Amino acid sequence: MILMAVRRGVPEERLARALNINIKTLQEKRRLLDGICPEAAELLKDKQVTLTSFRILRKMKPLRQIEAAELMVTMNKYTVNYARSLLAATPEGQLINPNKPKASKGVSRQQLDLMERESANLERQLRLVEDTYGTDHLDLVLARGYVSKLISNRRIARYLELHHTEFLPEFEKLTESESLTF
């Protein structure tokens, strides 16, 4: 909206006054996506991301911006601190200016390296879980249906009651709820 108004010739001072914001803030908002790759911008377009988080994302190369945006969306965290932690966990090869040291107070290079490795491991594990989630959920729904069918059979329920008393209440709990929530 701000960009359209500026393109149509509305002076920035007038827009800032109308929106009751500082002109510097208006200029930052106008340049919000400068240096942000389109894919990352698309991922974050309807999220509440701060200006500072975008400044932090600009320090990363486009591929890392996309990864960081995906992590923000997956974790539903768009805070400045989370963006800073993603920047700190970014390997130097994925930074726009790798010669400029990352600003991380009280953190040694060894700790940063450890954080980078741990972050990469967590990302890998998260992707594995995401890949198998649908299949695992389907398996659990089918298993729940099977257990429900088994204990609805009076002979099987009676056998469990007589020989495996600890299982029957657990099976009944499983089948009581209509939907599985994980």
Short mmCIF file of N, CA and C in Angstrom, two decimals:
data_model
loop_
_atom_site.label_atom_id
_atom_site.label_comp_id
_atom_site.label_asym_id
_atom_site.label_seq_id
_atom_site.Cartn_x
_atom_site.Cartn_y
_atom_site.Cartn_z
N MET A 1 0.83 -1.18 0.00
CA MET A 1 0.00 0.00 0.00
C MET A 1 0.88 1.25 0.00
N ILE A 2 1.91 1.22 0.85
CA ILE A 2 2.83 2.36 0.93
C ILE A 2 3.55 2.53 -0.40
N LEU A 3 4.01 1.41 -0.98
CA LEU A 3 4.72 1.46 -2.26
C LEU A 3 3.83 2.03 -3.36
N MET A 4 2.57 1.62 -3.38
CA MET A 4 1.65 2.12 -4.40
C MET A 4 1.46 3.62 -4.26
N ALA A 5 1.32 4.08 -3.04
CA ALA A 5 1.13 5.51 -2.82
C ALA A 5 2.36 6.30 -3.27
N VAL A 6 3.55 5.80 -2.95
CA VAL A 6 4.80 6.49 -3.35
C VAL A 6 4.92 6.48 -4.86
N ARG A 7 4.60 5.35 -5.51
CA ARG A 7 4.66 5.26 -6.98
C ARG A 7 3.70 6.23 -7.64
N ARG A 8 2.59 6.50 -6.99
CA ARG A 8 1.60 7.42 -7.55
C ARG A 8 1.94 8.88 -7.27
N GLY A 9 3.06 9.09 -6.59
CA GLY A 9 3.53 10.46 -6.40
C GLY A 9 3.20 11.11 -5.07
N VAL A 10 2.68 10.35 -4.12
CA VAL A 10 2.39 10.91 -2.81
C VAL A 10 3.72 11.09 -2.07
N PRO A 11 4.01 12.29 -1.58
CA PRO A 11 5.27 12.52 -0.88
C PRO A 11 5.35 11.69 0.41
N GLU A 12 6.57 11.22 0.70
CA GLU A 12 6.77 10.38 1.88
C GLU A 12 6.40 11.13 3.16
N GLU A 13 6.70 12.43 3.21
CA GLU A 13 6.38 13.22 4.40
C GLU A 13 4.88 13.21 4.68
N ARG A 14 4.11 13.34 3.61
CA ARG A 14 2.65 13.37 3.75
C ARG A 14 2.13 11.99 4.22
N LEU A 15 2.69 10.92 3.65
CA LEU A 15 2.30 9.57 4.08
C LEU A 15 2.64 9.34 5.55
N ALA A 16 3.84 9.74 5.95
CA ALA A 16 4.27 9.57 7.34
C ALA A 16 3.33 10.31 8.28
N ARG A 17 2.96 11.52 7.90
CA ARG A 17 2.04 12.30 8.73
C ARG A 17 0.67 11.62 8.79
N ALA A 18 0.18 11.14 7.64
CA ALA A 18 -1.14 10.51 7.59
C ALA A 18 -1.17 9.20 8.40
N LEU A 19 -0.08 8.46 8.36
CA LEU A 19 -0.01 7.19 9.10
C LEU A 19 0.47 7.37 10.53
N ASN A 20 0.84 8.61 10.86
CA ASN A 20 1.32 8.95 12.20
C ASN A 20 2.55 8.12 12.58
N ILE A 21 3.51 8.06 11.64
CA ILE A 21 4.75 7.34 11.90
C ILE A 21 5.93 8.23 11.50
N ASN A 22 7.09 7.89 11.99
CA ASN A 22 8.32 8.59 11.68
C ASN A 22 8.65 8.36 10.21
N ILE A 23 9.19 9.35 9.55
CA ILE A 23 9.52 9.22 8.13
C ILE A 23 10.59 8.14 7.90
N LYS A 24 11.52 8.01 8.86
CA LYS A 24 12.55 6.99 8.73
C LYS A 24 11.91 5.60 8.75
N THR A 25 10.91 5.39 9.60
CA THR A 25 10.19 4.12 9.65
C THR A 25 9.47 3.86 8.33
N LEU A 26 8.88 4.89 7.77
CA LEU A 26 8.21 4.77 6.49
C LEU A 26 9.19 4.35 5.40
N GLN A 27 10.36 4.97 5.38
CA GLN A 27 11.38 4.63 4.38
C GLN A 27 11.85 3.20 4.56
N GLU A 28 12.00 2.76 5.81
CA GLU A 28 12.39 1.36 6.06
C GLU A 28 11.31 0.41 5.56
N LYS A 29 10.06 0.74 5.80
CA LYS A 29 8.98 -0.12 5.34
C LYS A 29 8.91 -0.16 3.82
N ARG A 30 9.24 0.96 3.21
CA ARG A 30 9.24 1.01 1.74
C ARG A 30 10.32 0.10 1.17
N ARG A 31 11.45 0.01 1.86
CA ARG A 31 12.56 -0.82 1.40
C ARG A 31 12.61 -2.17 2.12
N LEU A 32 11.51 -2.57 2.70
CA LEU A 32 11.43 -3.77 3.52
C LEU A 32 11.98 -5.01 2.83
N LEU A 33 11.64 -5.22 1.57
CA LEU A 33 12.01 -6.46 0.89
C LEU A 33 13.26 -6.32 0.02
N ASP A 34 13.93 -5.17 0.07
CA ASP A 34 15.19 -5.02 -0.65
C ASP A 34 16.20 -5.98 -0.04
N GLY A 35 16.79 -6.84 -0.87
CA GLY A 35 17.79 -7.78 -0.39
C GLY A 35 17.20 -9.09 0.12
N ILE A 36 15.88 -9.21 0.07
CA ILE A 36 15.21 -10.46 0.49
C ILE A 36 14.78 -11.19 -0.78
N CYS A 37 15.14 -12.47 -0.87
CA CYS A 37 14.78 -13.21 -2.09
C CYS A 37 13.26 -13.41 -2.14
N PRO A 38 12.70 -13.46 -3.35
CA PRO A 38 11.24 -13.56 -3.51
C PRO A 38 10.61 -14.77 -2.80
N GLU A 39 11.32 -15.90 -2.79
CA GLU A 39 10.77 -17.11 -2.16
C GLU A 39 10.62 -16.92 -0.65
N ALA A 40 11.62 -16.31 -0.03
CA ALA A 40 11.55 -16.05 1.42
C ALA A 40 10.45 -15.03 1.71
N ALA A 41 10.35 -14.00 0.85
CA ALA A 41 9.31 -13.00 1.03
C ALA A 41 7.92 -13.64 0.92
N GLU A 42 7.78 -14.56 -0.02
CA GLU A 42 6.50 -15.25 -0.20
C GLU A 42 6.14 -16.06 1.04
N LEU A 43 7.13 -16.73 1.63
CA LEU A 43 6.88 -17.52 2.84
C LEU A 43 6.44 -16.66 4.02
N LEU A 44 6.96 -15.44 4.08
CA LEU A 44 6.70 -14.57 5.23
C LEU A 44 5.66 -13.50 4.96
N LYS A 45 5.04 -13.52 3.79
CA LYS A 45 4.18 -12.41 3.38
C LYS A 45 3.00 -12.14 4.31
N ASP A 46 2.43 -13.15 4.91
CA ASP A 46 1.27 -12.92 5.77
C ASP A 46 1.58 -13.16 7.25
N LYS A 47 2.85 -13.05 7.60
CA LYS A 47 3.29 -13.26 8.98
C LYS A 47 3.68 -11.93 9.61
N GLN A 48 3.66 -11.89 10.93
CA GLN A 48 4.04 -10.68 11.68
C GLN A 48 5.55 -10.70 11.94
N VAL A 49 6.31 -10.28 10.96
CA VAL A 49 7.77 -10.28 11.05
C VAL A 49 8.23 -8.84 11.25
N THR A 50 9.14 -8.64 12.20
CA THR A 50 9.60 -7.28 12.50
C THR A 50 10.59 -6.79 11.45
N LEU A 51 10.75 -5.46 11.38
CA LEU A 51 11.72 -4.86 10.47
C LEU A 51 13.13 -5.37 10.76
N THR A 52 13.45 -5.49 12.03
CA THR A 52 14.78 -5.94 12.43
C THR A 52 15.03 -7.37 11.95
N SER A 53 14.03 -8.21 11.97
CA SER A 53 14.20 -9.58 11.49
C SER A 53 14.54 -9.58 10.00
N PHE A 54 13.91 -8.69 9.24
CA PHE A 54 14.24 -8.59 7.82
C PHE A 54 15.67 -8.08 7.63
N ARG A 55 16.10 -7.16 8.49
CA ARG A 55 17.49 -6.68 8.42
C ARG A 55 18.46 -7.84 8.64
N ILE A 56 18.10 -8.70 9.57
CA ILE A 56 18.95 -9.87 9.88
C ILE A 56 18.94 -10.84 8.70
N LEU A 57 17.78 -11.08 8.10
CA LEU A 57 17.70 -11.99 6.95
C LEU A 57 18.53 -11.49 5.78
N ARG A 58 18.62 -10.17 5.62
CA ARG A 58 19.41 -9.59 4.52
C ARG A 58 20.89 -9.96 4.61
N LYS A 59 21.35 -10.32 5.78
CA LYS A 59 22.76 -10.68 5.96
C LYS A 59 23.05 -12.09 5.44
N MET A 60 22.01 -12.82 5.07
CA MET A 60 22.15 -14.20 4.60
C MET A 60 21.99 -14.26 3.09
N LYS A 61 22.60 -15.27 2.50
CA LYS A 61 22.42 -15.49 1.07
C LYS A 61 21.01 -16.02 0.82
N PRO A 62 20.50 -15.88 -0.42
CA PRO A 62 19.11 -16.25 -0.71
C PRO A 62 18.70 -17.65 -0.27
N LEU A 63 19.53 -18.65 -0.53
CA LEU A 63 19.15 -20.01 -0.14
C LEU A 63 18.99 -20.12 1.37
N ARG A 64 19.88 -19.49 2.12
CA ARG A 64 19.78 -19.51 3.59
C ARG A 64 18.57 -18.69 4.05
N GLN A 65 18.24 -17.62 3.34
CA GLN A 65 17.04 -16.84 3.67
C GLN A 65 15.80 -17.72 3.58
N ILE A 66 15.75 -18.54 2.54
CA ILE A 66 14.60 -19.44 2.36
C ILE A 66 14.55 -20.44 3.50
N GLU A 67 15.71 -21.04 3.83
CA GLU A 67 15.76 -21.99 4.95
C GLU A 67 15.33 -21.34 6.25
N ALA A 68 15.83 -20.12 6.50
CA ALA A 68 15.48 -19.41 7.73
C ALA A 68 13.99 -19.10 7.76
N ALA A 69 13.44 -18.66 6.63
CA ALA A 69 12.00 -18.36 6.56
C ALA A 69 11.18 -19.62 6.80
N GLU A 70 11.62 -20.75 6.21
CA GLU A 70 10.90 -22.01 6.44
C GLU A 70 10.95 -22.40 7.91
N LEU A 71 12.11 -22.22 8.55
CA LEU A 71 12.21 -22.53 9.97
C LEU A 71 11.32 -21.62 10.80
N MET A 72 11.28 -20.35 10.45
CA MET A 72 10.41 -19.41 11.18
C MET A 72 8.96 -19.85 11.07
N VAL A 73 8.54 -20.22 9.86
CA VAL A 73 7.16 -20.64 9.65
C VAL A 73 6.89 -21.96 10.38
N THR A 74 7.81 -22.92 10.27
CA THR A 74 7.63 -24.21 10.91
C THR A 74 7.52 -24.06 12.43
N MET A 75 8.39 -23.25 13.00
CA MET A 75 8.40 -23.06 14.44
C MET A 75 7.38 -22.02 14.90
N ASN A 76 6.79 -21.30 13.94
CA ASN A 76 5.84 -20.23 14.23
C ASN A 76 6.48 -19.19 15.15
N LYS A 77 7.74 -18.87 14.86
CA LYS A 77 8.50 -17.89 15.64
C LYS A 77 9.06 -16.86 14.68
N TYR A 78 8.69 -15.62 14.87
CA TYR A 78 9.13 -14.55 13.98
C TYR A 78 9.84 -13.45 14.75
N THR A 79 10.33 -13.77 15.92
CA THR A 79 10.95 -12.77 16.79
C THR A 79 12.35 -12.42 16.32
N VAL A 80 12.82 -11.27 16.79
CA VAL A 80 14.16 -10.81 16.47
C VAL A 80 15.19 -11.78 17.06
N ASN A 81 14.97 -12.23 18.27
CA ASN A 81 15.91 -13.16 18.90
C ASN A 81 16.02 -14.47 18.12
N TYR A 82 14.90 -14.95 17.61
CA TYR A 82 14.95 -16.19 16.82
C TYR A 82 15.71 -15.94 15.51
N ALA A 83 15.47 -14.80 14.88
CA ALA A 83 16.19 -14.46 13.65
C ALA A 83 17.69 -14.34 13.95
N ARG A 84 18.04 -13.74 15.08
CA ARG A 84 19.46 -13.63 15.47
C ARG A 84 20.07 -15.01 15.69
N SER A 85 19.32 -15.90 16.31
CA SER A 85 19.86 -17.24 16.55
C SER A 85 20.05 -17.98 15.22
N LEU A 86 19.16 -17.76 14.27
CA LEU A 86 19.33 -18.36 12.95
C LEU A 86 20.57 -17.79 12.26
N LEU A 87 20.79 -16.49 12.42
CA LEU A 87 21.98 -15.87 11.85
C LEU A 87 23.23 -16.43 12.51
N ALA A 88 23.20 -16.58 13.82
CA ALA A 88 24.35 -17.12 14.54
C ALA A 88 24.64 -18.55 14.12
N ALA A 89 23.61 -19.30 13.78
CA ALA A 89 23.78 -20.69 13.38
C ALA A 89 24.06 -20.85 11.89
N THR A 90 24.15 -19.73 11.19
CA THR A 90 24.40 -19.77 9.75
C THR A 90 25.89 -19.93 9.48
N PRO A 91 26.26 -20.93 8.68
CA PRO A 91 27.67 -21.07 8.32
C PRO A 91 28.15 -19.85 7.54
N GLU A 92 29.43 -19.52 7.70
CA GLU A 92 29.97 -18.32 7.06
C GLU A 92 29.80 -18.33 5.55
N GLY A 93 29.81 -19.51 4.95
CA GLY A 93 29.64 -19.62 3.50
C GLY A 93 28.26 -19.21 3.02
N GLN A 94 27.30 -19.12 3.93
CA GLN A 94 25.94 -18.75 3.55
C GLN A 94 25.59 -17.32 3.95
N LEU A 95 26.62 -16.55 4.30
CA LEU A 95 26.41 -15.14 4.65
C LEU A 95 26.78 -14.26 3.47
N ILE A 96 26.11 -13.14 3.35
CA ILE A 96 26.42 -12.17 2.29
C ILE A 96 27.84 -11.66 2.45
N ASN A 97 28.20 -11.31 3.67
CA ASN A 97 29.54 -10.78 3.94
C ASN A 97 30.20 -11.67 5.00
N PRO A 98 30.82 -12.78 4.57
CA PRO A 98 31.39 -13.71 5.55
C PRO A 98 32.61 -13.15 6.28
N ASN A 99 33.25 -12.11 5.75
CA ASN A 99 34.41 -11.52 6.40
C ASN A 99 34.03 -10.71 7.63
N LYS A 100 32.81 -10.20 7.63
CA LYS A 100 32.34 -9.41 8.76
C LYS A 100 31.88 -10.39 9.84
N PRO A 101 32.50 -10.35 11.02
CA PRO A 101 32.12 -11.32 12.06
C PRO A 101 30.69 -11.12 12.53
N LYS A 102 30.05 -12.24 12.85
CA LYS A 102 28.68 -12.18 13.37
C LYS A 102 28.71 -11.58 14.76
N ALA A 103 27.79 -10.68 15.01
CA ALA A 103 27.72 -10.05 16.34
C ALA A 103 27.04 -11.01 17.30
N SER A 104 27.82 -11.63 18.15
CA SER A 104 27.26 -12.53 19.16
C SER A 104 28.04 -12.31 20.45
N LYS A 105 27.43 -11.60 21.35
CA LYS A 105 28.07 -11.22 22.60
C LYS A 105 28.19 -12.43 23.52
N GLY A 106 29.38 -12.62 24.07
CA GLY A 106 29.59 -13.66 25.06
C GLY A 106 29.61 -15.07 24.50
N VAL A 107 29.71 -15.21 23.18
CA VAL A 107 29.73 -16.54 22.57
C VAL A 107 31.05 -16.71 21.84
N SER A 108 31.76 -17.78 22.16
CA SER A 108 33.06 -18.03 21.51
C SER A 108 32.85 -18.66 20.14
N ARG A 109 33.90 -18.69 19.35
CA ARG A 109 33.84 -19.29 18.01
C ARG A 109 33.50 -20.79 18.12
N GLN A 110 34.04 -21.45 19.14
CA GLN A 110 33.76 -22.88 19.33
C GLN A 110 32.29 -23.10 19.63
N GLN A 111 31.72 -22.24 20.46
CA GLN A 111 30.30 -22.35 20.78
C GLN A 111 29.44 -22.10 19.55
N LEU A 112 29.86 -21.13 18.73
CA LEU A 112 29.13 -20.86 17.49
C LEU A 112 29.19 -22.07 16.56
N ASP A 113 30.37 -22.68 16.42
CA ASP A 113 30.50 -23.86 15.58
C ASP A 113 29.60 -24.98 16.08
N LEU A 114 29.58 -25.16 17.40
CA LEU A 114 28.72 -26.19 17.99
C LEU A 114 27.25 -25.88 17.71
N MET A 115 26.86 -24.61 17.85
CA MET A 115 25.47 -24.21 17.57
C MET A 115 25.13 -24.47 16.11
N GLU A 116 26.07 -24.19 15.19
CA GLU A 116 25.82 -24.42 13.77
C GLU A 116 25.60 -25.90 13.50
N ARG A 117 26.43 -26.76 14.09
CA ARG A 117 26.27 -28.20 13.89
C ARG A 117 24.96 -28.70 14.48
N GLU A 118 24.65 -28.24 15.68
CA GLU A 118 23.40 -28.65 16.33
C GLU A 118 22.19 -28.17 15.55
N SER A 119 22.27 -26.96 15.04
CA SER A 119 21.17 -26.41 14.24
C SER A 119 20.97 -27.24 12.98
N ALA A 120 22.06 -27.61 12.33
CA ALA A 120 21.96 -28.44 11.13
C ALA A 120 21.36 -29.80 11.46
N ASN A 121 21.78 -30.39 12.59
CA ASN A 121 21.21 -31.67 13.02
C ASN A 121 19.72 -31.55 13.31
N LEU A 122 19.33 -30.49 14.01
CA LEU A 122 17.91 -30.29 14.32
C LEU A 122 17.09 -30.11 13.05
N GLU A 123 17.62 -29.35 12.11
CA GLU A 123 16.90 -29.15 10.84
C GLU A 123 16.71 -30.49 10.13
N ARG A 124 17.76 -31.31 10.09
CA ARG A 124 17.69 -32.62 9.45
C ARG A 124 16.64 -33.49 10.14
N GLN A 125 16.67 -33.52 11.47
CA GLN A 125 15.72 -34.33 12.22
C GLN A 125 14.28 -33.84 12.02
N LEU A 126 14.11 -32.53 11.99
CA LEU A 126 12.78 -31.96 11.77
C LEU A 126 12.25 -32.37 10.40
N ARG A 127 13.09 -32.32 9.39
CA ARG A 127 12.67 -32.71 8.04
C ARG A 127 12.30 -34.20 8.00
N LEU A 128 13.05 -35.03 8.71
CA LEU A 128 12.72 -36.46 8.76
C LEU A 128 11.35 -36.68 9.41
N VAL A 129 11.10 -35.98 10.50
CA VAL A 129 9.81 -36.10 11.17
C VAL A 129 8.69 -35.61 10.26
N GLU A 130 8.91 -34.47 9.59
CA GLU A 130 7.90 -33.96 8.67
C GLU A 130 7.61 -34.94 7.55
N ASP A 131 8.66 -35.62 7.05
CA ASP A 131 8.48 -36.56 5.95
C ASP A 131 7.64 -37.77 6.36
N THR A 132 7.76 -38.22 7.60
CA THR A 132 7.06 -39.43 8.02
C THR A 132 5.78 -39.15 8.79
N TYR A 133 5.49 -37.89 9.08
CA TYR A 133 4.33 -37.57 9.92
C TYR A 133 3.03 -38.10 9.32
N GLY A 134 2.78 -37.87 8.06
CA GLY A 134 1.53 -38.30 7.44
C GLY A 134 1.36 -39.80 7.49
N THR A 135 2.40 -40.53 7.17
CA THR A 135 2.36 -41.99 7.19
C THR A 135 2.14 -42.49 8.62
N ASP A 136 2.89 -41.91 9.55
CA ASP A 136 2.75 -42.33 10.96
C ASP A 136 1.34 -42.07 11.47
N HIS A 137 0.78 -40.92 11.12
CA HIS A 137 -0.57 -40.57 11.56
C HIS A 137 -1.59 -41.56 10.97
N LEU A 138 -1.44 -41.88 9.71
CA LEU A 138 -2.34 -42.85 9.08
C LEU A 138 -2.23 -44.20 9.75
N ASP A 139 -1.00 -44.63 10.04
CA ASP A 139 -0.81 -45.92 10.74
C ASP A 139 -1.50 -45.92 12.09
N LEU A 140 -1.40 -44.82 12.82
CA LEU A 140 -2.04 -44.75 14.14
C LEU A 140 -3.56 -44.76 14.03
N VAL A 141 -4.10 -44.09 13.04
CA VAL A 141 -5.56 -44.08 12.86
C VAL A 141 -6.04 -45.49 12.52
N LEU A 142 -5.30 -46.17 11.64
CA LEU A 142 -5.69 -47.54 11.28
C LEU A 142 -5.56 -48.48 12.48
N ALA A 143 -4.48 -48.33 13.25
CA ALA A 143 -4.30 -49.18 14.43
C ALA A 143 -5.41 -48.94 15.44
N ARG A 144 -5.80 -47.68 15.62
CA ARG A 144 -6.88 -47.36 16.55
C ARG A 144 -8.18 -48.02 16.09
N GLY A 145 -8.45 -47.97 14.81
CA GLY A 145 -9.65 -48.61 14.27
C GLY A 145 -9.64 -50.11 14.48
N TYR A 146 -8.47 -50.70 14.28
CA TYR A 146 -8.33 -52.15 14.46
C TYR A 146 -8.55 -52.54 15.92
N VAL A 147 -7.93 -51.80 16.85
CA VAL A 147 -8.10 -52.09 18.28
C VAL A 147 -9.56 -51.90 18.67
N SER A 148 -10.20 -50.88 18.14
CA SER A 148 -11.61 -50.62 18.44
C SER A 148 -12.47 -51.79 17.99
N LYS A 149 -12.19 -52.28 16.80
CA LYS A 149 -12.95 -53.41 16.27
C LYS A 149 -12.71 -54.67 17.12
N LEU A 150 -11.46 -54.87 17.55
CA LEU A 150 -11.15 -56.04 18.38
C LEU A 150 -11.89 -56.02 19.71
N ILE A 151 -11.83 -54.90 20.41
CA ILE A 151 -12.45 -54.90 21.74
C ILE A 151 -13.97 -54.78 21.68
N SER A 152 -14.51 -54.47 20.51
CA SER A 152 -15.97 -54.49 20.40
C SER A 152 -16.49 -55.93 20.26
N ASN A 153 -15.59 -56.86 19.95
CA ASN A 153 -15.94 -58.28 19.90
C ASN A 153 -16.00 -58.77 21.35
N ARG A 154 -17.14 -59.25 21.77
CA ARG A 154 -17.35 -59.64 23.17
C ARG A 154 -16.40 -60.77 23.58
N ARG A 155 -16.13 -61.71 22.71
CA ARG A 155 -15.25 -62.83 23.07
C ARG A 155 -13.83 -62.35 23.32
N ILE A 156 -13.36 -61.46 22.48
CA ILE A 156 -12.00 -60.94 22.65
C ILE A 156 -11.92 -60.08 23.90
N ALA A 157 -12.93 -59.23 24.11
CA ALA A 157 -12.96 -58.38 25.30
C ALA A 157 -12.97 -59.24 26.57
N ARG A 158 -13.74 -60.30 26.54
CA ARG A 158 -13.82 -61.20 27.70
C ARG A 158 -12.46 -61.87 27.95
N TYR A 159 -11.81 -62.32 26.86
CA TYR A 159 -10.50 -62.95 27.00
C TYR A 159 -9.48 -61.97 27.60
N LEU A 160 -9.48 -60.75 27.11
CA LEU A 160 -8.57 -59.74 27.65
C LEU A 160 -8.87 -59.45 29.11
N GLU A 161 -10.14 -59.41 29.44
CA GLU A 161 -10.56 -59.15 30.82
C GLU A 161 -10.07 -60.26 31.76
N LEU A 162 -10.10 -61.49 31.30
CA LEU A 162 -9.69 -62.62 32.13
C LEU A 162 -8.18 -62.81 32.19
N HIS A 163 -7.49 -62.63 31.06
CA HIS A 163 -6.08 -62.99 30.98
C HIS A 163 -5.11 -61.80 30.92
N HIS A 164 -5.58 -60.66 30.49
CA HIS A 164 -4.69 -59.49 30.35
C HIS A 164 -5.42 -58.23 30.84
N THR A 165 -5.73 -58.20 32.10
CA THR A 165 -6.54 -57.11 32.67
C THR A 165 -5.89 -55.74 32.50
N GLU A 166 -4.57 -55.71 32.42
CA GLU A 166 -3.91 -54.40 32.29
C GLU A 166 -4.08 -53.79 30.89
N PHE A 167 -4.33 -54.62 29.87
CA PHE A 167 -4.45 -54.11 28.50
C PHE A 167 -5.83 -53.53 28.19
N LEU A 168 -6.85 -54.17 28.68
CA LEU A 168 -8.22 -53.77 28.30
C LEU A 168 -8.52 -52.31 28.62
N PRO A 169 -8.23 -51.78 29.82
CA PRO A 169 -8.53 -50.37 30.08
C PRO A 169 -7.76 -49.41 29.13
N GLU A 170 -6.53 -49.80 28.82
CA GLU A 170 -5.73 -48.96 27.91
C GLU A 170 -6.31 -48.97 26.50
N PHE A 171 -6.72 -50.14 26.04
CA PHE A 171 -7.34 -50.23 24.72
C PHE A 171 -8.64 -49.43 24.68
N GLU A 172 -9.40 -49.48 25.76
CA GLU A 172 -10.65 -48.72 25.82
C GLU A 172 -10.40 -47.22 25.78
N LYS A 173 -9.35 -46.77 26.47
CA LYS A 173 -9.00 -45.34 26.43
C LYS A 173 -8.65 -44.91 25.01
N LEU A 174 -7.94 -45.78 24.31
CA LEU A 174 -7.56 -45.47 22.93
C LEU A 174 -8.78 -45.29 22.04
N THR A 175 -9.77 -46.13 22.26
CA THR A 175 -10.93 -46.09 21.36
C THR A 175 -12.02 -45.13 21.79
N GLU A 176 -11.93 -44.57 22.99
CA GLU A 176 -12.97 -43.66 23.47
C GLU A 176 -13.01 -42.35 22.69
N SER A 177 -11.86 -41.78 22.43
CA SER A 177 -11.85 -40.49 21.73
C SER A 177 -12.14 -40.72 20.25
N GLU A 178 -12.90 -39.82 19.68
CA GLU A 178 -13.27 -39.92 18.27
C GLU A 178 -12.12 -39.52 17.35
N SER A 179 -11.32 -38.57 17.80
CA SER A 179 -10.21 -38.13 16.95
C SER A 179 -8.91 -38.26 17.70
N LEU A 180 -7.87 -38.53 16.96
CA LEU A 180 -6.54 -38.60 17.55
C LEU A 180 -5.94 -37.21 17.54
N THR A 181 -5.38 -36.81 18.66
CA THR A 181 -4.70 -35.53 18.70
C THR A 181 -3.27 -35.78 19.11
N PHE A 182 -2.35 -35.25 18.31
CA PHE A 182 -0.93 -35.45 18.58
C PHE A 182 -0.27 -34.12 18.75
#
